[in-house]
Coordinates of C-alpha atoms and ligand atoms in Angstrom, one line a residue:
X1 CA 46.7 10.7 29.0
X2 CA 44.1 10.5 31.8
X3 CA 43.1 13.6 34.0
X4 CA 45.1 11.9 36.9
X5 CA 48.3 11.7 34.8
X6 CA 48.0 15.2 33.5
X7 CA 47.6 16.4 37.3
X8 CA 50.5 14.3 38.4
X9 CA 52.4 16.4 35.5
X10 CA 51.4 19.9 36.9
X11 CA 52.0 18.6 40.5
X12 CA 55.7 17.6 39.5
X13 CA 56.0 20.9 37.8
X14 CA 55.0 22.6 40.8
X15 CA 57.2 20.8 42.9
X16 CA 60.2 21.6 40.9
X17 CA 59.3 25.3 40.6
X18 CA 59.0 25.4 44.3
X19 CA 62.1 23.7 44.7
X20 CA 63.9 26.3 42.5
X21 CA 62.2 29.0 44.5
X22 CA 60.1 30.3 41.9
X23 CA 57.3 33.0 42.2
X24 CA 54.8 31.4 44.8
X25 CA 51.8 32.6 42.4
X26 CA 53.2 30.7 39.7
X27 CA 53.7 27.5 41.9
X28 CA 50.0 27.8 43.1
X29 CA 48.7 28.0 39.8
X30 CA 50.3 24.6 38.6
X31 CA 49.2 23.2 42.2
X32 CA 45.5 24.3 41.5
X33 CA 45.7 23.3 38.2
X34 CA 46.5 19.8 39.2
X35 CA 43.8 19.8 41.7
X36 CA 41.2 21.2 39.2
X37 CA 42.1 18.6 36.5
X38 CA 42.7 15.6 39.0
X39 CA 39.1 16.3 40.3
X40 CA 37.5 17.0 37.1
X41 CA 34.7 14.4 36.4
X42 CA 35.1 13.8 32.7
X43 CA 38.0 12.9 30.8
X44 CA 39.7 16.4 29.7
X45 CA 40.5 14.6 26.0
X46 CA 36.8 14.6 25.7
X47 CA 36.4 18.3 26.5
X48 CA 39.5 19.1 24.3
X49 CA 37.9 17.1 21.1
X50 CA 34.6 18.7 21.4
X51 CA 34.4 21.8 19.1
X52 CA 31.7 23.6 21.4
X53 CA 33.8 23.6 24.4
X54 CA 37.0 25.1 25.7
X55 CA 39.3 23.8 28.3
X56 CA 39.7 27.3 29.5
X57 CA 35.9 27.0 30.6
X58 CA 37.0 25.0 33.4
X59 CA 37.3 26.9 36.6
X60 CA 40.9 27.3 37.3
X61 CA 42.2 26.5 33.9
X62 CA 43.8 29.5 32.2
X63 CA 45.3 30.1 28.7
X64 CA 48.8 28.9 29.8
X65 CA 47.5 25.8 31.4
X66 CA 45.0 24.9 28.6
X67 CA 47.7 24.9 26.2
X68 CA 49.8 22.6 28.2
X69 CA 46.9 20.4 29.0
X70 CA 46.4 20.5 24.9
X71 CA 49.9 19.6 24.4
X72 CA 50.2 16.9 26.6
X73 CA 46.9 15.1 25.3
X74 CA 48.6 15.4 21.9
X75 CA 52.3 14.4 22.7
X76 CA 52.0 12.9 26.3
X77 CA 55.1 14.9 27.4
X78 CA 55.5 18.6 28.6
X79 CA 58.8 19.9 27.3
X80 CA 59.0 22.7 30.3
X81 CA 58.8 19.6 32.7
X82 CA 61.8 18.0 31.0
X83 CA 63.7 21.5 31.2
X84 CA 63.1 21.7 34.8
X85 CA 64.0 17.9 35.5
X86 CA 67.2 18.4 33.5
X87 CA 68.2 21.5 35.9
X88 CA 67.7 19.5 39.1
X89 CA 69.4 16.0 39.9
X90 CA 66.9 13.2 40.2
X91 CA 68.1 12.0 43.6
X92 CA 67.3 15.5 44.9
X93 CA 63.6 15.0 43.5
X94 CA 63.4 11.6 45.2
X95 CA 63.7 13.6 48.6
X96 CA 60.1 14.9 47.8
X97 CA 58.7 11.6 47.9
X98 CA 59.7 11.4 51.8
X99 CA 56.2 12.2 53.6
X100 CA 56.5 15.5 55.4
X101 CA 59.4 16.9 53.3
X102 CA 58.1 19.5 50.9
X103 CA 60.2 21.4 48.1
X104 CA 61.5 24.0 50.4
X105 CA 62.6 21.8 53.1
X106 CA 64.2 19.8 50.4
X107 CA 65.9 22.6 48.9
X108 CA 67.2 23.7 52.2
X109 CA 68.7 20.1 52.7
X110 CA 70.6 20.3 49.3
X111 CA 71.8 23.8 49.9
X112 CA 72.8 23.6 53.5
X113 CA 73.9 19.9 53.6
X114 CA 74.5 18.9 49.9
X115 CA 72.1 16.0 50.3
X116 CA 71.2 14.6 46.8
X117 CA 69.8 11.1 47.5
X118 CA 67.8 9.3 50.1
X119 CA 70.6 7.5 51.2
X120 CA 72.6 10.5 52.1
X121 CA 69.7 11.8 53.9
X122 CA 69.2 8.9 55.9
X123 CA 72.9 9.2 56.9
X124 CA 72.6 13.0 57.7
X125 CA 69.6 12.3 59.8
X126 CA 71.4 9.4 61.8
X127 CA 74.1 11.6 62.3
X128 CA 72.1 14.2 63.6
X129 CA 73.2 16.8 61.1
X130 CA 69.6 17.7 59.9
X131 CA 68.1 18.6 63.4
X132 CA 70.6 21.5 63.5
X133 CA 69.3 23.0 60.4
X134 CA 67.0 26.2 60.7
X135 CA 63.5 25.3 60.6
X136 CA 64.0 21.4 61.4
X137 CA 64.5 20.1 65.0
X138 CA 64.4 16.6 66.5
X139 CA 61.0 15.8 65.7
X140 CA 61.3 16.6 62.1
X141 CA 64.6 14.6 61.8
X142 CA 62.7 11.4 63.4
X143 CA 59.6 12.0 61.0
X144 CA 61.9 12.2 58.1
X145 CA 64.0 8.8 59.0
X146 CA 60.5 7.1 59.5
X147 CA 59.4 8.5 55.9
X148 CA 62.5 7.4 54.1
X149 CA 61.4 4.1 54.8
X150 CA 58.0 4.4 53.5
X151 CA 59.2 6.5 50.5
X152 CA 61.5 3.6 49.5
X153 CA 58.3 1.2 49.6
X154 CA 56.0 3.9 47.9
X155 CA 58.6 3.9 45.2
X156 CA 57.8 0.2 44.3
X157 CA 54.0 -0.3 44.6
X158 CA 51.2 1.8 42.8
X159 CA 47.5 2.2 44.5
X160 CA 45.0 0.2 42.7
X161 CA 43.2 3.3 41.4
X162 CA 46.0 4.6 39.6
X163 CA 47.0 1.1 38.3
X164 CA 43.5 0.9 36.8
X165 CA 43.6 4.0 35.1
X166 CA 46.8 2.8 33.5
X167 CA 45.5 -0.5 32.7
X168 CA 42.2 1.3 31.0
X169 CA 44.5 3.5 28.9
X170 CA 46.7 0.5 27.9
X171 CA 43.9 -1.6 27.1
X172 CA 42.4 1.3 24.8
X173 CA 45.8 1.7 23.2
X174 CA 46.2 -2.1 22.7
X175 CA 42.8 -2.4 21.3
X176 CA 42.1 -3.5 17.5
X177 CA 45.4 -5.2 17.1
X178 CA 44.6 -7.6 14.3
X179 CA 45.0 -11.6 15.4
X180 CA 44.6 -10.7 19.1
X181 CA 41.5 -12.9 20.3
X182 CA 41.7 -12.1 24.3
X183 CA 43.6 -9.4 26.1
X184 CA 43.6 -9.5 30.2
X185 CA 45.6 -7.7 32.9
X186 CA 46.2 -10.6 35.3
X187 CA 48.4 -10.4 38.5
X188 CA 47.5 -8.5 41.9
X189 CA 45.7 -5.9 39.5
X190 CA 43.0 -8.5 38.9
X191 CA 42.9 -9.6 42.5
X192 CA 42.1 -6.1 43.5
X193 CA 44.8 -5.6 45.9
X194 CA 45.2 -2.4 47.2
X195 CA 48.6 -1.7 45.7
X196 CA 50.1 -3.1 42.7
X197 CA 53.8 -4.2 42.0
X198 CA 53.7 -4.4 38.2
X199 CA 51.0 -5.1 35.5
X200 CA 51.0 -8.5 34.0
X201 CA 49.2 -8.5 30.7
X202 CA 48.0 -11.7 28.8
X203 CA 47.3 -11.9 25.0
X204 CA 45.5 -14.7 23.1
X205 CA 47.0 -14.6 19.8
X206 CA 49.0 -16.7 17.2
X207 CA 51.7 -14.4 16.3
X208 CA 53.2 -12.1 19.4
X209 CA 54.7 -9.6 17.0
X210 CA 52.2 -7.3 16.3
X211 CA 50.6 -6.7 19.7
X212 CA 54.5 -6.1 21.1
X213 CA 55.3 -3.7 18.4
X214 CA 52.0 -1.8 19.4
X215 CA 53.0 -2.0 23.2
X216 CA 56.4 -0.5 22.3
X217 CA 54.4 2.4 20.7
X218 CA 52.8 3.5 23.7
X219 CA 53.4 6.8 24.4
X220 CA 53.7 6.3 28.2
X221 CA 56.8 3.8 27.5
X222 CA 60.1 5.1 28.9
X223 CA 62.1 1.9 28.1
X224 CA 61.8 -1.6 27.0
X225 CA 63.3 -3.7 29.4
X226 CA 63.3 -7.1 27.4
X227 CA 61.5 -8.3 24.4
X228 CA 61.6 -12.1 23.5
X229 CA 59.6 -14.4 21.2
X230 CA 56.5 -14.5 23.5
X231 CA 57.4 -12.4 26.4
X232 CA 57.9 -8.5 26.9
X233 CA 58.5 -6.1 29.5
X234 CA 58.5 -2.3 29.4
X235 CA 58.8 0.4 31.9
X236 CA 56.5 3.2 31.9
X237 CA 57.2 6.9 32.7
X238 CA 55.3 6.4 36.0
X239 CA 58.0 3.9 37.1
X240 CA 55.5 1.0 36.5
X241 CA 56.9 -2.2 34.8
X242 CA 54.3 -3.8 32.4
X243 CA 55.1 -7.4 31.6
X244 CA 53.1 -8.9 28.6
X245 CA 53.0 -12.7 27.5
X246 CA 51.4 -13.8 24.5
X247 CA 49.9 -17.5 24.4
X248 CA 48.1 -19.6 22.3
X249 CA 44.2 -20.2 22.6
X250 CA 44.4 -23.6 24.2
X251 CA 46.7 -22.2 27.3
X252 CA 44.9 -18.8 27.5
X253 CA 42.9 -19.7 30.4
X254 CA 45.9 -21.6 32.2
X255 CA 48.2 -18.7 31.6
X256 CA 45.5 -16.4 33.0
X257 CA 45.0 -18.5 36.2
X258 CA 48.6 -18.8 36.5
X259 CA 49.6 -15.1 36.2
X260 CA 46.6 -14.0 38.2
X261 CA 47.9 -15.6 41.4
X262 CA 48.7 -15.3 44.1
X263 CA 51.7 -17.3 44.3
X264 CA 50.1 -18.8 47.5
X265 CA 46.8 -19.6 45.9
X266 CA 48.8 -21.4 43.0
X267 CA 50.9 -23.3 45.5
X268 CA 47.6 -24.8 46.8
X269 CA 46.3 -25.3 43.3
X270 CA 49.3 -27.3 42.3
X271 CA 48.9 -29.4 45.6
X272 CA 45.3 -30.5 44.7
X273 CA 46.7 -31.2 40.9
X274 CA 49.2 -33.5 42.2
X275 CA 46.9 -35.5 44.4
X276 CA 45.1 -36.1 41.3
X277 CA 47.7 -37.3 39.2
X278 CA 47.8 -34.0 37.2
X279 CA 50.1 -31.1 36.6
X280 CA 49.3 -27.3 36.4
X281 CA 51.5 -24.8 34.9
X282 CA 50.9 -21.7 32.8
X283 CA 50.3 -24.1 29.6
X284 CA 47.4 -26.0 30.9
X285 CA 46.2 -29.0 33.2
X286 CA 48.5 -32.2 32.2
X287 CA 47.8 -36.0 33.1
X288 CA 51.3 -36.7 34.5
X289 CA 53.3 -38.8 32.2
X290 CA 55.9 -40.5 34.7
X291 CA 58.8 -40.9 31.9
X292 CA 58.6 -37.3 30.8
X293 CA 58.5 -36.0 34.3
X294 CA 61.4 -38.1 35.4
X295 CA 63.3 -36.7 32.1
X296 CA 62.7 -33.5 33.8
X297 CA 60.6 -32.0 31.2
X298 CA 58.1 -30.6 33.9
X299 CA 56.6 -27.3 33.6
X300 CA 57.0 -27.2 29.7
X301 CA 54.1 -28.1 27.3
X302 CA 55.4 -31.6 26.9
X303 CA 54.6 -32.3 30.7
X304 CA 51.9 -35.0 29.7
X305 CA 48.5 -35.5 28.0
X306 CA 46.6 -32.1 27.6
X307 CA 43.6 -32.2 29.8
X308 CA 42.6 -28.5 30.0
X309 CA 43.6 -24.9 29.6
X310 CA 41.5 -22.8 27.5
X311 CA 39.6 -21.2 30.0
X312 CA 40.0 -20.6 33.7
X313 CA 36.8 -22.4 34.5
X314 CA 38.1 -25.3 32.6
X315 CA 41.3 -25.4 34.6
X316 CA 39.9 -25.2 37.9
X317 CA 36.9 -27.9 37.1
X318 CA 39.7 -30.4 36.1
X319 CA 40.8 -29.9 39.8
X320 CA 37.1 -29.9 40.8
X321 CA 37.4 -26.6 42.0
X322 CA 35.2 -23.7 41.5
X323 CA 36.1 -20.8 39.4
X324 CA 37.4 -18.5 42.4
X325 CA 36.7 -14.9 42.2
X326 CA 40.1 -13.4 41.4
X327 CA 39.7 -11.2 44.8
X328 CA 39.7 -14.4 46.8
X329 CA 42.8 -16.0 45.4
X330 CA 45.1 -15.4 48.5
X331 CA 45.1 -18.8 50.1
X332 CA 43.0 -17.6 53.0
X333 CA 39.5 -19.1 53.3
X334 CA 38.9 -20.0 49.6
X335 CA 39.7 -23.6 49.7
X336 CA 37.8 -24.4 53.0
X337 CA 34.7 -22.7 51.5
X338 CA 35.0 -24.8 48.3
X339 CA 35.5 -28.0 50.2
X340 CA 32.2 -26.9 52.1
X341 CA 30.9 -26.5 48.6
X342 CA 30.0 -22.9 49.0
X343 CA 31.9 -19.8 48.0
X344 CA 30.3 -16.6 49.3
X345 CA 28.6 -14.6 46.6
X346 CA 30.6 -11.5 46.7
X347 CA 29.0 -8.1 47.0
X348 CA 28.8 -5.8 43.8
X349 CA 28.8 -2.3 43.2
X350 CA 25.3 -2.3 42.3
X351 CA 24.2 -3.8 45.6
X352 CA 24.7 -0.4 47.4
X353 CA 21.8 1.7 48.0
X354 CA 23.4 4.4 50.0
X355 CA 26.4 6.4 51.0
X356 CA 26.7 7.5 54.6
X357 CA 29.6 9.8 54.8
X358 CA 30.1 12.9 52.6
X359 CA 30.8 16.5 53.0
X360 CA 29.6 19.8 51.5
X361 CA 30.8 23.5 51.3
X362 CA 29.7 23.7 54.9
X363 CA 32.8 22.5 55.7
X364 CA 35.7 21.2 53.4
X365 CA 33.8 19.7 50.5
X366 CA 33.5 21.5 47.1
X367 CA 29.9 20.9 46.5
X368 CA 26.8 22.4 48.1
X369 CA 24.1 20.5 49.8
X370 CA 21.9 20.7 46.8
X371 CA 24.6 19.6 44.5
X372 CA 25.3 16.5 46.8
X373 CA 21.8 15.5 46.8
X374 CA 21.6 16.1 43.2
X375 CA 24.2 13.8 42.5
X376 CA 23.0 11.3 45.1
X377 CA 19.7 11.2 43.2
X378 CA 21.3 11.2 39.9
X379 CA 23.2 7.9 41.2
X380 CA 20.0 6.3 42.2
X381 CA 20.5 6.2 45.8
X382 CA 17.7 5.4 48.5
X383 CA 19.4 7.3 51.2
X384 CA 22.7 9.3 52.2
X385 CA 24.0 10.9 55.2
X386 CA 25.7 14.4 55.1
X387 CA 28.4 14.3 57.4
X388 CA 30.4 17.5 57.8
X389 CA 33.2 17.8 60.1
X390 CA 33.0 18.8 63.8
X391 CA 34.3 21.9 65.1
X392 CA 37.6 20.7 66.4
X393 CA 38.7 20.1 62.7
X394 CA 39.0 24.0 62.4
X395 CA 41.4 23.8 59.4
X396 CA 38.2 22.5 57.5
X397 CA 35.8 25.0 59.3
X398 CA 34.3 22.4 61.3
X399 CA 30.7 22.8 62.5
X400 CA 29.9 24.1 66.0
X401 CA 26.4 23.4 67.3
X402 CA 24.8 26.6 66.0
X403 CA 26.1 26.0 62.4
X404 CA 25.3 22.3 62.4
X405 CA 21.8 22.9 63.7
X406 CA 21.4 25.4 60.9
X407 CA 22.4 22.8 58.5
X408 CA 20.0 20.2 60.0
X409 CA 17.2 22.5 59.6
X410 CA 18.0 22.9 56.0
X411 CA 18.1 19.0 55.4
X412 CA 14.6 18.7 57.1
X413 CA 13.4 21.4 54.6
X414 CA 14.9 19.7 51.6
X415 CA 13.6 16.2 52.9
X416 CA 10.2 17.4 52.8
X417 CA 10.3 18.0 48.7
X418 CA 12.0 14.8 48.2
X419 CA 10.1 11.6 47.6
X420 CA 12.9 9.4 46.0
X421 CA 16.0 10.0 48.7
X422 CA 16.2 10.1 52.2
X423 CA 19.0 12.7 53.6
X424 CA 20.1 11.8 57.0
X425 CA 21.1 14.6 59.3
X426 CA 24.7 13.5 60.1
X427 CA 27.8 14.7 61.4
X428 CA 31.7 13.4 61.3
X429 CA 32.3 14.2 64.9
X430 CA 36.0 14.0 65.9
X431 CA 37.1 11.9 68.5
X432 CA 39.1 14.4 71.0
X433 CA 42.9 13.9 71.6
X434 CA 42.0 13.7 75.5
X435 CA 39.1 11.3 74.5
X436 CA 35.5 12.2 74.3
X437 CA 33.3 13.5 71.5
X438 CA 33.8 17.1 70.1
X439 CA 30.2 17.9 70.4
X440 CA 27.8 18.1 73.5
X441 CA 25.7 14.8 73.9
X442 CA 22.5 16.8 73.2
X443 CA 23.4 17.9 69.8
X444 CA 24.6 14.4 68.8
X445 CA 21.3 13.1 70.2
X446 CA 19.6 15.4 67.5
X447 CA 21.4 13.8 64.8
X448 CA 20.2 10.8 62.8
X449 CA 23.7 9.4 62.0
X450 CA 27.1 10.0 63.6
X451 CA 30.2 8.9 62.3
X452 CA 33.1 9.2 64.9
X453 CA 36.7 9.6 63.6
X454 CA 40.2 10.4 64.8
X455 CA 41.9 13.4 62.9
X456 CA 44.3 14.5 65.7
X457 CA 46.6 12.9 68.1
X458 CA 47.4 10.1 65.5
X459 CA 50.7 9.9 67.2
X460 CA 49.5 8.7 70.4
X461 CA 50.3 5.4 71.9
X462 CA 48.3 2.4 71.0
X463 CA 46.6 2.3 74.6
X464 CA 45.7 6.0 74.2
X465 CA 44.3 5.6 70.8
X466 CA 42.6 2.6 71.2
X467 CA 40.8 4.0 74.3
X468 CA 39.7 7.1 72.6
X469 CA 38.0 4.7 69.8
X470 CA 36.8 2.4 72.4
X471 CA 35.3 5.5 74.2
X472 CA 33.6 6.6 70.8
X473 CA 31.9 3.0 70.4
X474 CA 30.6 3.2 74.0
X475 CA 29.0 6.3 73.3
X476 CA 24.9 5.7 72.6
X477 CA 24.9 8.2 69.9
X478 CA 27.8 7.1 67.6
X479 CA 26.8 4.7 64.9
X480 CA 30.1 4.2 63.1
X481 CA 33.9 4.6 63.1
X482 CA 35.2 6.2 59.9
X483 CA 38.4 5.4 58.4
X484 CA 39.2 3.4 61.4
X485 CA 42.9 3.0 61.1
X486 CA 43.9 6.3 59.8
X487 CA 46.3 5.2 57.1
X488 CA 47.1 7.0 53.8
X489 CA 48.4 4.1 51.4
X490 CA 52.1 5.0 50.8
X491 CA 51.8 8.1 52.6
X492 CA 50.9 7.7 56.1
X493 CA 50.9 4.6 58.7
X494 CA 48.0 3.6 60.4
X495 CA 48.0 5.0 63.7
X496 CA 48.6 2.4 66.7
X497 CA 44.9 1.1 67.2
X498 CA 44.0 -2.4 68.5
X499 CA 42.1 -3.5 65.6
X500 CA 41.1 -6.4 67.4
X501 CA 39.8 -4.8 70.6
X502 CA 37.9 -1.8 68.0
X503 CA 36.1 -4.9 66.5
X504 CA 35.3 -6.7 69.6
X505 CA 33.8 -3.3 71.3
X506 CA 31.9 -2.7 68.0
X507 CA 30.4 -6.1 68.2
X508 CA 29.5 -5.7 71.7
X509 CA 27.9 -2.4 71.5
X510 CA 26.2 -3.1 68.2
X511 CA 28.1 -0.5 66.3
X512 CA 29.2 -0.6 62.6
X513 CA 32.8 0.1 61.1
X514 CA 33.3 1.7 57.7
X515 CA 35.6 0.6 54.7
X516 CA 36.3 4.0 53.5
X517 CA 36.6 3.7 49.6
X518 CA 38.7 6.6 49.0
X519 CA 41.4 4.9 47.2
X520 CA 44.1 6.6 49.3
X521 CA 42.4 5.1 52.5
X522 CA 40.7 1.9 51.9
X523 CA 40.4 1.0 55.6
X524 CA 39.4 -1.2 57.1
X525 CA 41.6 -3.3 54.8
X526 CA 40.9 -6.8 53.4
X527 CA 42.2 -8.7 56.5
X528 CA 40.4 -6.6 59.3
X529 CA 37.1 -6.3 57.5
X530 CA 37.1 -10.1 57.2
X531 CA 37.8 -10.0 61.0
X532 CA 34.8 -7.7 61.6
X533 CA 32.6 -9.8 59.3
X534 CA 33.3 -12.7 61.4
X535 CA 32.4 -11.0 64.7
X536 CA 29.0 -10.1 63.2
X537 CA 29.8 -6.3 62.9
X538 CA 27.9 -4.9 59.9
X539 CA 30.6 -2.9 57.5
X540 CA 29.3 0.2 55.7
X541 CA 31.1 1.2 52.4
X542 CA 31.3 5.1 52.2
X543 CA 32.7 7.4 49.8
X544 CA 33.8 10.2 52.2
X545 CA 33.1 12.4 49.2
X546 CA 34.3 16.0 49.3
X547 CA 32.9 16.7 45.8
X548 CA 30.0 15.1 43.6
X549 CA 32.8 13.3 41.5
X550 CA 34.0 12.0 44.9
X551 CA 30.9 10.0 45.2
X552 CA 32.1 7.8 42.6
X553 CA 35.0 5.8 44.7
X554 CA 32.6 3.2 46.0
X555 CA 33.8 0.8 43.6
X556 CA 37.2 0.7 45.2
X557 CA 35.7 0.1 48.6
X558 CA 33.7 -2.7 47.0
X559 CA 36.8 -4.3 45.6
X560 CA 38.2 -4.2 49.0
X561 CA 35.0 -5.7 50.5
X562 CA 35.3 -8.4 47.9
X563 CA 38.8 -9.3 49.0
X564 CA 37.2 -9.7 52.4
X565 CA 35.1 -12.3 51.1
X566 CA 31.9 -10.0 52.2
X567 CA 28.4 -10.7 50.5
X568 CA 25.8 -8.0 50.1
X569 CA 24.2 -9.0 53.7
X570 CA 27.5 -8.4 55.3
X571 CA 27.3 -4.6 54.3
X572 CA 24.8 -2.4 55.7
X573 CA 24.3 0.0 53.2
X574 CA 23.0 -2.7 50.6
X575 CA 19.8 -2.9 52.5
X576 CA 16.6 -1.1 51.5
X577 CA 15.8 2.0 53.5
X578 CA 13.3 0.4 55.6
X579 CA 15.7 -2.1 56.8
X580 CA 18.5 0.2 57.1
X581 CA 16.4 2.3 59.3
X582 CA 16.3 0.1 62.0
X583 CA 20.3 0.0 62.1
X584 CA 20.0 3.9 63.2
X585 CA 18.7 2.9 66.6
X586 CA 16.6 6.2 66.9
Ligands
DGT1 P1 52.9 -7.6 42.7 O1 53.2 -7.3 41.2 O2 53.9 -7.7 43.4 O3 51.7 -6.6 43.0 O4 51.9 -9.1 42.7 P2 51.7 -10.3 41.7 O5 50.9 -11.1 42.3 O6 51.1 -9.6 40.5 O7 53.1 -10.9 41.3 P3 53.9 -10.9 40.2 O8 53.7 -9.9 39.1 O9 55.3 -11.4 40.5 O10 53.5 -12.3 39.4 C1 52.2 -12.4 38.9 C2 51.6 -13.9 39.1 O11 52.3 -14.9 38.7 C3 51.7 -14.3 40.6 O12 50.7 -13.7 41.5 C4 51.7 -15.6 40.7 C5 52.4 -16.0 39.3 N1 53.7 -16.2 39.7 C6 54.7 -15.5 39.4 N2 55.9 -16.1 39.7 C7 55.5 -17.4 40.4 C8 56.4 -18.3 41.0 O13 57.6 -18.4 41.1 N3 55.7 -19.2 41.4 C9 54.3 -19.4 41.3 N4 53.5 -20.3 41.7 N5 53.4 -18.5 40.6 C10 54.4 -17.3 40.2
CA2 CA1 52.1 -8.2 38.9
CA3 CA1 55.0 -9.4 36.8
ZN4 ZN1 35.0 12.5 56.3

């Protein structure tokens, strides 16, 4: 099991205990444990197998949690969780997926109104029964109603980073089955989409049974949905469906192309094939045989003379098309680019030279300034910006001018001793609810780098929010808007900002916009980032790290940038320091 999966189990246990009204200390122990495990930079399986190390050496992991982790690593299940689940109806637990509805409120709804499903919850909200409960109210009821919609959706799609962890684990489980020549995860996962509906595995092998048997033995499988001669579908404990198809070598490239999609991209591909007297399907590219086509045998392997299919590149080449990077296969710009003979050379993780948004223990980060700097040097960065929160973010002990200046003095001191890394004196300055910046201009003027962001007043109207952000973009000291839409994938909708207006203002004032690489955020999204690029607005891909391990999320941001068709030249933090410096405008 991955750290993430173990963390999810502990979180689930905490939810169930809290729902039952268990001792708050016990709940907190699991909650903390989940966080520690989820944040731990190394697979716990590695720690557990190392004879010289103990799980209990990890801060926050006591004897009890360590035993449970060992059990999970060995058996991929936890009897305690199963007992708790048996006690509480599943429909009631579904309530917890509604944003803003914690275990306590869910328990109250169950106890007072006998609500045991999302449908009943929705009905009760619509009947105005929920707002009458103690501790609820009209506003809560409205939030719940909105959340139900989101929860239903969240049920279906998995964030890419979580899908990636599942894919990695499955791939290592499926590795080494005799007779398997190639194995790839296709579909939206391969296209790097921010959320994934299901996983589509393709296998190049002559015999299907051995790999299917192996999939059936995967500890995370909850049920086998179907198993045929060459196709199998299972559902995992996480709710995720996994489809697996076995194809012969001559069709592997064609199947990979077909099942990578997108559907819209494939429609376009088929159109191109038709114009050339060819047919493409998951078996290969075929020269159309009129008689057979009219006999209704289209789509099958008998559709005509086989032209290509072994590799994706062969399939595309047969249609005079370049082998599109999967991230571009959305039928947006890619065919136009191909016609012009020029696909963009998409940005890669290795192109990044710095990270311009991160937190320390001065506010809500878990690592000190020195630790963040050491971690940045270890990763070979040329420059970073330390951007802790400003005073308005009181929950994170945001910095007032005095504490901020003290941090900056410390950075000045450290910078003098560094010859391989430039540390910028930055701040993530809140854009206040009423508009305007959270710190005085003279303070902001002393910063090397100012990240502006909206944390409060996210429910405001489109006009209000947009005005606040445009105001920040006009401020001479602001460099970049961070997480520009504020959405949390599957959890919270974007605030109502007019993104077009924001991009236009950034272009006008020579400001940057961020792709926040946190896998929960990933805004700007692919479409918005492409729009910003078209307007010539430089994008910066930042980690927004709150720990040293948090620095490693940049690859998710790079994936989003690739889906937007961005090259290294479109992303500011690919520039060497001497060039990047020009952007600071100071
Ligand atoms: P997802 O799973 O909802 O995140 O999205 P995809 O893109 O992975 O979609 P999925 O799993 O339904 O199918 C995988 C790929 O297979 C899809 O991207 C394109 C191809 N495909 C599936 N069904 C059709 C179809 O009816 N027509 C065409 N042209 N392609 C299809
Ligand atoms: Ca899929
Ligand atoms: Ca599928
Ligand atoms: Zn931040």
